[in-house]
Tab-separated table of C-alpha atoms in Angstrom:
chain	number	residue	atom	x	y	z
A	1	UNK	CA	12.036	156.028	73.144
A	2	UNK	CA	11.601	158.068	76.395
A	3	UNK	CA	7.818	158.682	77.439
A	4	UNK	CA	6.235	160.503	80.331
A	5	UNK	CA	3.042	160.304	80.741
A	6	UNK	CA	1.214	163.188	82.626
A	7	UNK	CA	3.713	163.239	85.111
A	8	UNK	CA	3.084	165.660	87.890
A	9	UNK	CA	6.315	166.497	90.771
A	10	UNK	CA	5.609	168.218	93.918
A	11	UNK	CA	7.937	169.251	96.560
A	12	UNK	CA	6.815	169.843	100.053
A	13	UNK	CA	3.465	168.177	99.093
A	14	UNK	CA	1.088	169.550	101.676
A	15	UNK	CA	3.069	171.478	103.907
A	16	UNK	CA	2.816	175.496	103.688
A	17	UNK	CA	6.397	175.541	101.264
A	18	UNK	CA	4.684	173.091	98.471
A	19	UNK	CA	6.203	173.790	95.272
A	20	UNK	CA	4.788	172.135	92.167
A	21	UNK	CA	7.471	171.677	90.043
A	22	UNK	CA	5.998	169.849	87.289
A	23	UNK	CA	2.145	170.115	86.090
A	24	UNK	CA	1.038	166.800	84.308
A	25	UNK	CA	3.515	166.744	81.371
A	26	UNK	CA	2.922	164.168	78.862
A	27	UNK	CA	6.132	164.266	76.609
A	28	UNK	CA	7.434	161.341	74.182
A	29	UNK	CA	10.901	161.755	72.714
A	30	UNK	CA	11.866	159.488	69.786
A	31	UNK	CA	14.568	157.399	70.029
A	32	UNK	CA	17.771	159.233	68.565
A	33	UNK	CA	16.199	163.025	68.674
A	34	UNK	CA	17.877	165.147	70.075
A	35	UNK	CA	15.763	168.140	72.336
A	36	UNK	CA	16.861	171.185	73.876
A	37	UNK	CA	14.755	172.520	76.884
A	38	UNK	CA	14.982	176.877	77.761
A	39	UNK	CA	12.876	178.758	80.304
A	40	UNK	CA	13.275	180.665	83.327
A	41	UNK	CA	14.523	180.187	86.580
A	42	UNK	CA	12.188	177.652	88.367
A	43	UNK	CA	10.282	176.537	84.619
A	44	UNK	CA	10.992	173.286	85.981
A	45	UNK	CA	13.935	172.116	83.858
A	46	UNK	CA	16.049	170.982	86.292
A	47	UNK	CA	13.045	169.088	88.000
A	48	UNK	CA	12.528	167.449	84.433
A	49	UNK	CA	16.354	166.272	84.720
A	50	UNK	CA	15.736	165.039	87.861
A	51	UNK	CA	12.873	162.781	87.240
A	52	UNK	CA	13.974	161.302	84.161
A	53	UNK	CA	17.057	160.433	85.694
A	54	UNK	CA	15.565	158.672	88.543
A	55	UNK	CA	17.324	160.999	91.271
A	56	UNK	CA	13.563	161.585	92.452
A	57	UNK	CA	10.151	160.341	91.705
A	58	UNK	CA	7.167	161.856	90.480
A	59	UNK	CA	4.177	162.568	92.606
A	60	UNK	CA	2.066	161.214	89.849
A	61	UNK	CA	2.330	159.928	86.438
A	62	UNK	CA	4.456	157.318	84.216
A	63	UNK	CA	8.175	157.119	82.860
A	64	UNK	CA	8.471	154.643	80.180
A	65	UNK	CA	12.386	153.875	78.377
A	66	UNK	CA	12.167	151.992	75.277
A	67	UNK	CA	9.640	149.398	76.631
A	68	UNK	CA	10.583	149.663	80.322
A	69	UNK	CA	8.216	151.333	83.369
A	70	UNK	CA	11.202	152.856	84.955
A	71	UNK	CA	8.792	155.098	87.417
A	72	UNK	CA	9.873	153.452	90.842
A	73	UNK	CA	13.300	152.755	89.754
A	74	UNK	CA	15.849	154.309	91.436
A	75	UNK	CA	19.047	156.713	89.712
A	76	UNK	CA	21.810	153.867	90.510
A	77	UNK	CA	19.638	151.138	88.900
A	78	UNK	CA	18.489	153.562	85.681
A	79	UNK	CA	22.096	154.301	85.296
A	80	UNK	CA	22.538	151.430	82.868
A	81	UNK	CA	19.853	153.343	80.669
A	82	UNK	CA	20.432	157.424	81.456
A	83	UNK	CA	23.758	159.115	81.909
A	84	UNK	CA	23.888	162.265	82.893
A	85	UNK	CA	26.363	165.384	82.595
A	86	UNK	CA	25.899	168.225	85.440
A	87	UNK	CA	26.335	171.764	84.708
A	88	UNK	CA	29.438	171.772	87.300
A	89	UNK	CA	32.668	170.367	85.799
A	90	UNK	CA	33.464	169.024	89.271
A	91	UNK	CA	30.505	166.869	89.848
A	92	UNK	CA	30.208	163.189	87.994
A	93	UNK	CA	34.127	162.530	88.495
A	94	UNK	CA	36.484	161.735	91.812
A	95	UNK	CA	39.027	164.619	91.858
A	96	UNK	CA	41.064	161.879	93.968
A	97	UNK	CA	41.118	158.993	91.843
A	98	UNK	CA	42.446	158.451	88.420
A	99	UNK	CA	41.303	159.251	84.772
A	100	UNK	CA	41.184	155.353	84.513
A	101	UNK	CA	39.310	154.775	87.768
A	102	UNK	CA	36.890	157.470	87.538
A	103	UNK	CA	36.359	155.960	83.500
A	104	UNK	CA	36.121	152.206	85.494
A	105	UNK	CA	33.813	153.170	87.461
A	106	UNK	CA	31.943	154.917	84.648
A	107	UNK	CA	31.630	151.640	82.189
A	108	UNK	CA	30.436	150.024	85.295
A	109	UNK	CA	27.719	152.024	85.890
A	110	UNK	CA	24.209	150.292	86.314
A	111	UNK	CA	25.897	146.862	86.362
A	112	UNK	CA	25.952	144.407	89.013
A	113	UNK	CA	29.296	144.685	90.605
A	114	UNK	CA	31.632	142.075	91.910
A	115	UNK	CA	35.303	140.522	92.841
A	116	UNK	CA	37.169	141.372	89.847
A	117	UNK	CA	39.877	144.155	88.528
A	118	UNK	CA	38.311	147.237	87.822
A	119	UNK	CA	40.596	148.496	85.122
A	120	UNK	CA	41.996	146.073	82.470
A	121	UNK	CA	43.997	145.900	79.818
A	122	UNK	CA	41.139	145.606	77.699
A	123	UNK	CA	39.408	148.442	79.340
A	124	UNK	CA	42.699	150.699	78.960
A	125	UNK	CA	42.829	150.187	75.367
A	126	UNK	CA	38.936	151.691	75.055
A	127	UNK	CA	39.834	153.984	77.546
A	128	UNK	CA	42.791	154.859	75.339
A	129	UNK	CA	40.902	155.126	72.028
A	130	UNK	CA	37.487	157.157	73.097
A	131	UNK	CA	39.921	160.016	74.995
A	132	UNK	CA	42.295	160.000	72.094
A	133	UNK	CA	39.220	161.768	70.166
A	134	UNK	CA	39.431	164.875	72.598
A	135	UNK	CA	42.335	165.861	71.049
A	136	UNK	CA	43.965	166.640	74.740
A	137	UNK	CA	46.205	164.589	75.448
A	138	UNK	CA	44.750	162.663	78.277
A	139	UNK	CA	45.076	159.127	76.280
A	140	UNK	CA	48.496	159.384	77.608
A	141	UNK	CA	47.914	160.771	81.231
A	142	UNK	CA	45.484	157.805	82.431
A	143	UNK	CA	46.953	157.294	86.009
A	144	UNK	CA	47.040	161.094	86.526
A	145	UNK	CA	44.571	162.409	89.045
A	146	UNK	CA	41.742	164.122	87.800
A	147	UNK	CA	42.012	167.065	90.411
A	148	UNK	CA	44.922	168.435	88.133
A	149	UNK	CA	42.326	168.984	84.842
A	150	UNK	CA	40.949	171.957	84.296
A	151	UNK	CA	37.230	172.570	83.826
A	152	UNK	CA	36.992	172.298	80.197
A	153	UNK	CA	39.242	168.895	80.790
A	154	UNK	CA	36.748	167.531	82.682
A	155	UNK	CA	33.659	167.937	81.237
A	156	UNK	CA	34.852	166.626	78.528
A	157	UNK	CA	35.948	163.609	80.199
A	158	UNK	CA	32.473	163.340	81.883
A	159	UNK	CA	31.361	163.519	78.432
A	160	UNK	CA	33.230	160.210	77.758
A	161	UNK	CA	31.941	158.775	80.777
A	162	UNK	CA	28.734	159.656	79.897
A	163	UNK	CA	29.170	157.659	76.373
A	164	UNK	CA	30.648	154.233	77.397
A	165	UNK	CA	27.967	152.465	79.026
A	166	UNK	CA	25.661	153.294	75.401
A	167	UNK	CA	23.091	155.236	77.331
A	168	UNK	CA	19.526	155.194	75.967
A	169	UNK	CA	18.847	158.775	77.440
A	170	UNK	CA	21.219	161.178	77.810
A	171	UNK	CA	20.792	164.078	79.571
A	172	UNK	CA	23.050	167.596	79.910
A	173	UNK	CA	22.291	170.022	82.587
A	174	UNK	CA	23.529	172.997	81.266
A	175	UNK	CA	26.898	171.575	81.026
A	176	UNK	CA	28.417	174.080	79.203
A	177	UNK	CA	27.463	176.845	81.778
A	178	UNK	CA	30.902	177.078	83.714
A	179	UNK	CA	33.098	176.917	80.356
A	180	UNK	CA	34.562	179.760	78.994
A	181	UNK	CA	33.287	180.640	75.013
A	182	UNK	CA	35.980	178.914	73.789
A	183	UNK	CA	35.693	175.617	75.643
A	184	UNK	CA	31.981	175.644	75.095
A	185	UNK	CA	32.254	175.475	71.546
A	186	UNK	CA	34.745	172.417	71.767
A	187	UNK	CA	32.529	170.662	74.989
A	188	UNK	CA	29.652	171.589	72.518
A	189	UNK	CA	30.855	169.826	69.277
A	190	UNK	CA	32.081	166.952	71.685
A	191	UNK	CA	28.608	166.676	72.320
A	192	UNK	CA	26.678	166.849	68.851
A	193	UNK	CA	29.855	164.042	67.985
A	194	UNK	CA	28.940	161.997	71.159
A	195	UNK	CA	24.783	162.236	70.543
A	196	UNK	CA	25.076	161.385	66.607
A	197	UNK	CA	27.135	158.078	67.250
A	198	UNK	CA	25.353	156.908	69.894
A	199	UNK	CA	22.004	157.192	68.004
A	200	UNK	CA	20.361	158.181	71.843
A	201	UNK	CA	17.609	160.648	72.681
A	202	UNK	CA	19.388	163.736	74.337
A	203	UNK	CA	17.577	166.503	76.466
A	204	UNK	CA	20.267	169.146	76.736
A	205	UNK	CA	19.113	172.311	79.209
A	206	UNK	CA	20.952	175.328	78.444
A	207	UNK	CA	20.892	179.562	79.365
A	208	UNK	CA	21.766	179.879	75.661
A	209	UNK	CA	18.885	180.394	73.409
A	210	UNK	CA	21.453	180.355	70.299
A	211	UNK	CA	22.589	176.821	71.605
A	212	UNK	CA	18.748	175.813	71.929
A	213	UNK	CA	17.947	177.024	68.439
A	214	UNK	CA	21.230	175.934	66.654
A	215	UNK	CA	21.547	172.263	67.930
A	216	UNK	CA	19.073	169.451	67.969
A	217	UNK	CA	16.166	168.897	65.765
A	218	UNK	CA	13.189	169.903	68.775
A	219	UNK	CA	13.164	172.648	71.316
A	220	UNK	CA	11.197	172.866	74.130
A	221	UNK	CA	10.111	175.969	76.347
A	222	UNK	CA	8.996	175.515	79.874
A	223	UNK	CA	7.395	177.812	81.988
A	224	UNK	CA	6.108	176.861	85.830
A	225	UNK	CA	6.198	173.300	85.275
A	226	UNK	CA	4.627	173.369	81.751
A	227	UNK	CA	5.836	172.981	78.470
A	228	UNK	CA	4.626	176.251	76.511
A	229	UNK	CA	6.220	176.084	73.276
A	230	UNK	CA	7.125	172.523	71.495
A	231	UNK	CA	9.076	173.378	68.293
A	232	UNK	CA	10.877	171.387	65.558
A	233	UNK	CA	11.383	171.614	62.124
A	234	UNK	CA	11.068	174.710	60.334
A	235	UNK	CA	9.672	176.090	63.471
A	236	UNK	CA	12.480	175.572	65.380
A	237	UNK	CA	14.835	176.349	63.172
A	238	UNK	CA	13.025	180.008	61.809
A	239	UNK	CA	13.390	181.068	65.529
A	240	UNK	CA	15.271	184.145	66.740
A	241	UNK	CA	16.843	184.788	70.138
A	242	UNK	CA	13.984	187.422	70.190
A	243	UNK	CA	11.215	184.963	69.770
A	244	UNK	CA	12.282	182.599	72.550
A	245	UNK	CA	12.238	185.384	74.853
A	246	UNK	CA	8.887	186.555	73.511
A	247	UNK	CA	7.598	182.822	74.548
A	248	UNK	CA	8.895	183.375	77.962
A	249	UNK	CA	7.797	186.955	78.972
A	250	UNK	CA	4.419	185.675	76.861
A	251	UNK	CA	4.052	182.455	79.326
A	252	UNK	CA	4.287	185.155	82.372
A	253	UNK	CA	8.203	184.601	83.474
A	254	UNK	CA	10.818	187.541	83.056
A	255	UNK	CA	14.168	187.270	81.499
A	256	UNK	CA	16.668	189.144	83.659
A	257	UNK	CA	19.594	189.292	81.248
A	258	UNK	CA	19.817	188.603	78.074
A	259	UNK	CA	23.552	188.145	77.678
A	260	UNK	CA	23.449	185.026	79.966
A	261	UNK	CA	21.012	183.869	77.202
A	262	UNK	CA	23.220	183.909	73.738
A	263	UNK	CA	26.770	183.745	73.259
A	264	UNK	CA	29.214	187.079	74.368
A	265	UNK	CA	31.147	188.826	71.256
């Protein structure tokens, strides 16, 4: 279970260029559902990302995991409970190293490192088996740079990363935003896969409001640091594209183009 608990985030606290990015949200997210989070520019998804995976802290307020008070901890030590996929293909890997190094480094995320061989034959053989379910091809390229992937390549391998140290919280940043349609829908069904056998909570931020109704069982809407719409069940599910953008404009945001927002013919 992931819990804030009227957690507030302001940047630039006091100085003429404050920003209050989040306004006392007090959010619990079962463990195993799976949410996805729309809004504007600036809503403040991004800054909800960033708090729940440690890579800043909140002003005020409480994060709980599971029974944990992970508010002071820092990303690299709440690795071992959060992983994280970044709406850029090229961030979360090492264009220099290998597949297998960059997936080493991945299952040894949040763990106390020392003297020993970072990729083993044990490890390969995972390593072997969880890319083998991509369907690409890359089970058989391990020592292969990933520079040479292409962007649908390597979100999907971040995707793996993502899964092998059994995350409690995982969380997408619009990952699917650089793909092309057609790699979306494969990054996207990698993901529904990935989130089901795990049996984590998943926040998933997207641009597409036929993503955000489609997957998951709860759907958020955020607007200037607030949560103005909390949806699930047949609520969620009844929505339109029309009606998500009616709780935007509604909340006082504008939507500047719709076809960023749902999927192109």
């Amino acid at each position: 279970m992931l819990q804030l608990n009227d957690v507030r985030l302001v940047y630039n606290a006091g100085t003429p260029t404050e920003v209050v990015a989040l306004q006392r949200l007090s959010l619990t997210f079962p463990t195993g559902q799976f949410v996805t989070v729309v809004g504007s520019n600036g809503a403040g998804k991004s800054s909800l990302i960033q708090i729940i995976s440690g890579a800043v802290g909140p002003t005020e307020g409480r994060i709980r995991i599971g029974d944990r008070d992970v508010t002071r901890m820092p990303d690299h030590r709440r690795a071992a409970l959060v992983a994280r996929v970044f709406d850029n293909p090229h961030v979360g890997t090492v264009p220099e190293l290998s597949i297998e190094d960059n997936l080493a480094l991945a299952m040894a995320r949040g763990r106390r490192r020392g003297l020993r061989p970072a990729v083993t034959g044990r490890n390969r053989n995972v390593m072997r088996e969880r890319l083998a379910l991509l369907g690409l091809g890359l089970e058989r390229r391990l020592s292969g740079p990933v520079r040479l992937l292409s962007a649908g390549q390597r979100q999907s391998l971040t995707m793996i990363m993502a899964a092998l140290t059994t995350p409690e919280v995982l969380l997408l940043d619009e990952h699917l935003a650089a793909l092309d349609p057609g790699t979306q829908r494969r990054v996207l069904k990698l993901t529904t896969d990935i989130v089901a056998e795990l049996g984590c909570t998943a926040l998933m931020v997207t641009h597409n409001m036929e993503h955000a109704i489609a997957i998951g069982e709860r759907l958020l809407v955020m607007s200037r640091g607030r949560v103005v719409a909390d949806l699930a069940g047949n609520a969620k599910t009844a929505l339109t594209v029309d009606d998500l953008i009616a709780h935007i404009v509604h909340s006082g945001d504008t939507v500047s183009d719709r076809l960023v927002l749902q999927d192109r013919p």
